[in-house]
Short mmCIF file of C-alpha atoms in Angstrom, two decimals:
data_model
loop_
_atom_site.label_atom_id
_atom_site.label_comp_id
_atom_site.label_asym_id
_atom_site.label_seq_id
_atom_site.Cartn_x
_atom_site.Cartn_y
_atom_site.Cartn_z
CA MET W 1 300.70 63.12 -6.14
CA THR W 2 301.63 66.38 -6.29
CA VAL W 3 305.12 66.83 -7.05
CA LYS W 4 305.33 68.14 -3.09
CA SER W 5 304.21 64.78 -2.47
CA LYS W 6 306.26 63.13 -4.46
CA THR W 7 309.49 65.66 -3.84
CA LEU W 8 309.20 64.72 0.05
CA GLU W 9 308.70 60.77 -0.51
CA MET W 10 311.78 60.27 -2.25
CA LEU W 11 313.12 62.64 0.58
CA GLU W 12 311.88 60.42 3.14
CA ASN W 13 312.87 57.08 1.55
CA HIS W 14 316.52 58.23 2.00
CA ARG W 15 316.63 60.73 4.96
CA GLY W 16 320.40 62.43 5.03
CA GLU W 17 321.27 61.53 1.22
CA PHE W 18 321.47 63.63 -0.99
CA PHE W 19 319.89 64.49 -4.49
CA SER W 20 320.72 67.17 -7.64
CA GLY W 21 317.44 69.36 -8.44
CA GLU W 22 318.65 67.27 -12.30
CA LYS W 23 318.07 63.18 -10.36
CA LEU W 24 314.81 64.67 -8.10
CA ALA W 25 313.21 65.84 -11.31
CA GLU W 26 314.15 62.68 -13.32
CA THR W 27 313.04 60.33 -11.10
CA ILE W 28 309.89 62.37 -10.71
CA GLY W 29 308.46 63.12 -14.45
CA VAL W 30 309.04 66.90 -13.53
CA SER W 31 311.02 69.93 -14.64
CA ARG W 32 313.80 71.09 -11.97
CA ASN W 33 311.86 74.28 -11.89
CA ALA W 34 308.99 72.34 -10.34
CA VAL W 35 311.36 70.69 -8.03
CA TRP W 36 312.62 74.08 -6.66
CA LYS W 37 309.30 75.08 -6.04
CA ALA W 38 308.37 72.14 -4.02
CA ILE W 39 311.46 71.94 -2.12
CA LYS W 40 311.22 75.89 -1.28
CA GLN W 41 307.54 74.51 -0.34
CA LEU W 42 308.37 72.30 2.16
CA GLU W 43 311.31 74.41 3.30
CA SER W 44 308.22 77.09 3.90
CA GLU W 45 306.07 73.95 5.69
CA GLY W 46 309.22 73.21 8.42
CA TYR W 47 310.72 70.55 7.15
CA PRO W 48 314.44 70.15 7.89
CA ILE W 49 315.90 69.85 4.33
CA LYS W 50 319.84 70.77 3.15
CA ALA W 51 321.06 72.58 0.40
CA VAL W 52 324.36 71.98 -0.81
CA LYS W 53 325.97 73.10 -3.89
CA SER W 54 327.36 70.63 -6.64
CA LYS W 55 325.21 67.95 -3.74
CA GLY W 56 321.78 68.82 -4.21
CA TYR W 57 318.90 68.72 -1.51
CA SER W 58 319.03 66.21 1.66
CA LEU W 59 315.29 65.94 4.12
CA GLU W 60 317.95 65.84 7.96
CA GLU W 61 317.44 62.73 9.32
CA SER W 62 316.54 64.34 12.93
CA SER W 63 313.20 65.03 10.59
CA ASP W 64 310.17 64.53 12.94
CA LYS W 65 307.62 66.37 11.16
CA LEU W 66 304.65 64.38 10.62
CA SER W 67 303.63 63.55 7.54
CA LEU W 68 302.05 60.34 5.16
CA GLN W 69 305.24 60.33 3.41
CA GLY W 70 307.33 59.53 6.79
CA MET W 71 304.70 57.04 8.04
CA LYS W 72 304.21 54.89 4.86
CA PRO W 73 307.65 53.39 5.40
CA TYR W 74 305.96 51.94 8.88
CA LEU W 75 302.19 51.26 7.50
CA ASP W 76 301.19 47.79 7.68
CA GLN W 77 300.96 46.17 4.27
CA SER W 78 296.92 45.85 4.98
CA ILE W 79 296.49 49.84 5.47
CA ASP W 80 295.19 51.84 3.20
CA ALA W 81 297.51 54.77 3.05
CA THR W 82 295.17 57.24 0.74
CA GLN W 83 292.41 57.43 3.57
CA ILE W 84 295.73 59.30 5.85
CA ASN W 85 294.89 62.66 5.91
CA VAL W 86 297.91 64.92 7.13
CA TYR W 87 297.80 68.27 8.96
CA ASP W 88 299.70 70.71 9.60
CA SER W 89 297.46 72.32 11.56
CA ILE W 90 293.91 72.18 12.19
CA ASP W 91 291.15 73.20 14.79
CA SER W 92 290.40 69.42 15.67
CA THR W 93 290.92 66.30 14.31
CA ASN W 94 288.09 64.86 15.63
CA ASN W 95 285.92 67.58 14.40
CA ARG W 96 287.39 67.10 10.61
CA ALA W 97 286.48 63.15 11.46
CA LYS W 98 282.95 63.83 12.66
CA GLU W 99 282.69 65.92 9.44
CA LEU W 100 284.36 63.48 7.02
CA ALA W 101 281.98 61.18 8.80
CA VAL W 102 279.09 62.63 8.30
CA ALA W 103 279.57 63.25 4.57
CA GLY W 104 279.55 59.42 4.11
CA ALA W 105 283.89 59.14 4.96
CA GLU W 106 285.14 54.96 4.56
CA HIS W 107 285.81 53.18 7.82
CA GLY W 108 289.46 53.52 8.42
CA THR W 109 289.66 57.21 7.34
CA VAL W 110 292.53 59.38 9.22
CA ILE W 111 293.37 61.83 10.43
CA ILE W 112 295.91 63.55 11.81
CA ALA W 113 298.28 67.03 12.44
CA ASN W 114 301.14 68.54 13.70
CA GLU W 115 298.70 70.46 15.85
CA GLN W 116 295.18 71.13 16.78
CA THR W 117 293.90 75.25 17.77
CA LYS W 118 291.36 73.56 19.29
CA GLY W 119 291.69 70.14 20.40
CA ARG W 120 289.19 69.43 23.35
CA GLY W 121 289.12 66.66 25.31
CA ARG W 122 286.28 64.42 27.69
CA TYR W 123 283.34 67.28 29.23
CA GLY W 124 284.71 70.19 26.30
CA LYS W 125 288.11 70.16 28.70
CA VAL W 126 291.29 71.59 25.69
CA PHE W 127 293.25 69.61 25.08
CA GLU W 128 296.93 71.93 24.59
CA SER W 129 298.06 70.20 21.79
CA PRO W 130 301.68 72.26 20.55
CA LYS W 131 302.95 72.11 16.99
CA ASP W 132 305.45 69.54 15.91
CA THR W 133 305.76 68.39 19.09
CA GLY W 134 302.88 65.64 19.50
CA ILE W 135 300.86 62.53 17.52
CA TYR W 136 296.60 64.21 17.71
CA MET W 137 294.84 61.55 16.07
CA SER W 138 291.27 60.70 14.84
CA LEU W 139 289.86 57.57 13.46
CA ILE W 140 286.79 56.70 12.13
CA ILE W 141 284.95 53.84 13.01
CA ARG W 142 282.23 52.21 11.19
CA PRO W 143 280.79 49.30 14.00
CA ASP W 144 280.18 47.05 11.34
CA GLU W 145 283.15 46.75 10.51
CA LEU W 146 284.94 46.01 13.94
CA PRO W 147 282.73 43.16 15.44
CA ASN W 148 284.17 41.89 17.59
CA ILE W 149 284.81 44.94 19.94
CA GLU W 150 281.45 45.91 21.48
CA PRO W 151 281.07 49.82 20.22
CA SER W 152 280.97 50.90 24.26
CA LEU W 153 284.14 49.67 24.51
CA MET W 154 285.76 51.06 22.03
CA THR W 155 287.16 53.52 24.25
CA ALA W 156 288.44 51.06 26.51
CA TYR W 157 289.88 49.13 23.25
CA SER W 158 291.43 52.31 22.26
CA ALA W 159 293.17 53.00 25.34
CA VAL W 160 294.52 49.37 25.29
CA ILE W 161 296.16 49.35 21.69
CA VAL W 162 297.78 53.01 22.72
CA ALA W 163 299.50 51.86 25.94
CA ASP W 164 300.72 49.16 24.23
CA VAL W 165 302.07 51.17 22.05
CA LEU W 166 303.82 53.43 23.74
CA SER W 167 305.19 51.10 26.26
CA HIS W 168 307.30 49.19 23.27
CA PHE W 169 308.92 52.45 21.79
CA THR W 170 309.66 53.88 25.70
CA GLY W 171 310.61 50.61 27.07
CA GLU W 172 308.80 52.31 29.88
CA ASN W 173 305.33 51.09 32.07
CA ILE W 174 302.53 52.89 30.70
CA GLY W 175 299.19 52.90 33.10
CA ILE W 176 295.48 53.49 31.77
CA LYS W 177 293.82 55.55 34.45
CA TRP W 178 290.04 55.01 34.24
CA VAL W 179 288.53 55.37 31.43
CA ASN W 180 290.44 57.26 28.42
CA ASP W 181 293.83 58.83 30.10
CA LEU W 182 297.49 57.10 29.37
CA PHE W 183 299.98 57.58 31.74
CA LEU W 184 303.46 57.82 32.95
CA LYS W 185 305.08 57.86 35.54
CA GLY W 186 301.97 59.19 37.68
CA LYS W 187 301.99 62.14 34.44
CA LYS W 188 299.12 62.23 31.60
CA VAL W 189 300.73 61.78 28.61
CA CYS W 190 298.30 61.08 26.11
CA GLY W 191 293.86 61.23 25.92
CA ILE W 192 291.35 59.25 24.00
CA LEU W 193 288.34 60.89 23.24
CA THR W 194 285.24 58.44 21.95
CA GLU W 195 282.30 60.26 19.67
CA ALA W 196 279.67 58.53 18.34
CA VAL W 197 276.53 58.98 16.68
CA THR W 198 272.77 56.50 16.00
CA ASN W 199 271.31 55.77 13.44
CA LEU W 200 267.66 56.73 15.50
CA GLU W 201 265.95 54.48 12.20
CA THR W 202 268.22 51.30 12.98
CA GLY W 203 269.22 51.72 16.67
CA LYS W 204 272.61 51.21 15.73
CA LEU W 205 275.53 53.12 16.25
CA ASP W 206 276.44 54.75 12.07
CA TRP W 207 279.70 56.05 13.18
CA ILE W 208 282.67 56.06 16.07
CA VAL W 209 285.05 59.08 16.12
CA VAL W 210 288.46 57.83 18.33
CA GLY W 211 290.40 60.83 18.50
CA ILE W 212 294.22 60.41 20.45
CA GLY W 213 296.40 62.83 21.52
CA ILE W 214 299.68 61.74 22.43
CA ASN W 215 302.46 64.07 24.02
CA VAL W 216 305.05 62.71 22.39
CA SER W 217 308.27 65.42 22.57
CA THR W 218 306.22 68.08 24.05
CA ASP W 219 308.42 70.55 26.28
CA SER W 220 306.68 71.21 29.36
CA ARG W 221 306.48 75.26 29.51
CA LEU W 222 304.73 74.97 25.94
CA PHE W 223 302.06 74.35 27.88
CA SER W 224 299.54 75.91 31.10
CA ASP W 225 300.44 76.29 34.60
CA GLN W 226 297.30 73.46 35.41
CA VAL W 227 298.72 71.54 32.49
CA GLN W 228 302.46 71.16 33.22
CA SER W 229 301.41 70.26 37.04
CA VAL W 230 299.33 66.60 36.02
CA ALA W 231 300.86 66.12 32.42
CA THR W 232 304.32 64.49 30.74
CA ALA W 233 305.84 63.76 27.45
CA LEU W 234 306.87 60.55 26.47
CA PHE W 235 310.63 61.85 25.78
CA ASP W 236 312.57 64.98 27.05
CA ASP W 237 314.37 65.57 23.60
CA LYS W 238 313.40 65.76 20.00
CA ASN W 239 313.18 62.79 18.54
CA VAL W 240 312.45 60.87 15.46
CA VAL W 241 309.71 58.12 16.17
CA ARG W 242 305.95 60.75 16.00
CA ASN W 243 305.51 58.74 11.91
CA HIS W 244 306.70 55.27 13.06
CA ILE W 245 304.73 56.56 17.03
CA ALA W 246 301.38 57.09 14.28
CA ALA W 247 301.77 54.50 12.10
CA GLU W 248 302.21 51.79 14.48
CA ILE W 249 299.14 52.70 16.58
CA ILE W 250 297.02 52.93 12.73
CA ASN W 251 298.81 49.15 12.13
CA GLN W 252 297.76 47.60 15.12
CA PHE W 253 294.12 49.65 16.28
CA PHE W 254 293.02 47.91 12.96
CA LEU W 255 295.62 44.25 13.29
CA GLN W 256 294.27 43.76 16.87
CA ALA W 257 290.91 44.09 15.85
CA ASN W 258 290.25 41.02 14.14
CA SER W 259 291.66 38.95 17.18
CA MET W 260 290.83 40.70 20.37
CA THR W 261 287.81 38.67 22.42
CA GLN W 262 286.38 41.58 24.80
CA GLN W 263 287.90 39.11 27.73
CA LYS W 264 291.22 39.45 26.36
CA MET W 265 290.62 43.43 26.29
CA MET W 266 289.59 44.32 29.34
CA ASP W 267 291.91 41.32 31.25
CA ILE W 268 294.22 43.67 29.49
CA TYR W 269 292.70 46.69 30.64
CA ARG W 270 292.52 45.76 33.95
CA GLN W 271 296.26 44.93 34.08
CA LYS W 272 297.45 47.53 33.05
CA SER W 273 295.23 49.63 35.48
CA ILE W 274 296.46 52.37 37.73
CA VAL W 275 293.23 52.74 39.43
CA ILE W 276 292.51 49.39 40.42
CA GLY W 277 293.13 49.36 44.55
CA HIS W 278 293.96 52.88 44.86
CA PRO W 279 291.82 55.94 47.09
CA VAL W 280 290.11 58.07 44.59
CA SER W 281 287.84 60.61 44.59
CA VAL W 282 284.66 60.84 42.54
CA VAL W 283 282.94 63.43 41.12
CA SER W 284 279.13 63.11 39.31
CA GLY W 285 277.33 66.33 38.47
CA THR W 286 277.09 68.13 41.68
CA THR W 287 278.24 65.06 43.93
CA ASN W 288 281.73 64.34 45.41
CA TYR W 289 283.00 61.55 47.11
CA ASP W 290 285.90 59.55 48.22
CA ALA W 291 286.37 55.72 47.88
CA ILE W 292 288.51 53.10 46.86
CA ALA W 293 288.86 51.63 43.22
CA GLU W 294 288.00 47.66 43.45
CA ASP W 295 288.00 46.23 40.17
CA ILE W 296 287.26 47.18 36.27
CA LEU W 297 284.16 44.58 35.41
CA ASP W 298 284.33 43.24 31.74
CA ASN W 299 281.60 46.05 30.63
CA GLY W 300 283.98 48.58 31.40
CA SER W 301 282.24 49.42 34.68
CA LEU W 302 284.30 51.12 38.02
CA VAL W 303 283.13 49.65 40.45
CA VAL W 304 284.42 51.47 44.09
CA LYS W 305 283.94 50.88 47.79
CA ARG W 306 282.57 54.75 49.54
CA SER W 307 284.12 55.01 53.05
CA ASP W 308 280.09 54.25 54.41
CA GLY W 309 280.17 50.83 53.09
CA GLN W 310 278.16 51.07 49.83
CA THR W 311 279.25 49.93 46.32
CA ARG W 312 278.54 51.07 43.11
CA GLU W 313 279.39 50.99 39.60
CA LEU W 314 280.70 53.44 37.63
CA ARG W 315 279.89 54.44 34.05
CA PHE W 316 281.74 55.50 31.43
CA GLY W 317 280.81 59.17 30.34
CA GLU W 318 279.17 59.23 34.19
CA VAL W 319 281.80 60.51 36.43
CA SER W 320 285.54 62.63 36.23
CA LEU W 321 287.46 60.43 38.65
CA LYS W 322 290.64 61.96 40.37
CA ILE W 323 293.14 59.65 41.84
CA ARG W 324 294.35 60.63 45.48
#
């Protein structure tokens, strides 16, 4: 660990407490000048650090900066923190995760950022990712390491896990809009983008990247006019839970994969669905039609009934859906 990382870890573990430069230097095992440089670097990166003469340095209790040091206290002991990579700003966490996956990154590697400059959703749509207000995260999955989860249902599994975690923190019902969006009170708060690569020799998936973007405390004015009309945030005000939420999603994603059955997962998915029983507009290529969403099958297909009485099973990635 660098001096900066060690300094931040000590301040994160004792938010609101003051430590003199001498105490920090003694604890970390470096010079006071090295600590001073680390403090200045952290301040330049946006960490709210108080510096008071005769008292020393303190990280404000209201700090909401995403960091590995901030997440560590909440990570389950089974999670390898060395595989979590935190960026202040990045073009796309999914892009970086795919680069690492191709290079051989281990199962369980996590990319997380305070900001995405080129965040993406399905069909290449922009996922707006304002700085310091959301959680933008990608997890690298080696399918053989999660044998209980059918790879084609990884998006559904991710939606179930994230919805549960967000419901826990907000106390609100977080609904799932088939196939990959999470909604709060009728507006989108989270999008999930799953990408994978197949080994042509074995016919199996080499790796899967699950991208998760959450509007935690994003002021709607930071979104474009188009997104403002359909998106919202989990909380109205800045808060101190982003590190806790991010850590809990990582915990639950890997812990529950060991015990989750496909039947249980899809039962929860259906229970949380905000689509079943509602009129929808289906967009498939150049074809558009209205229908009623009737059910979601265990294989993840959405069953819709058209106005002419015909029933269709829609697969992931096949269509875009709008609730009417």
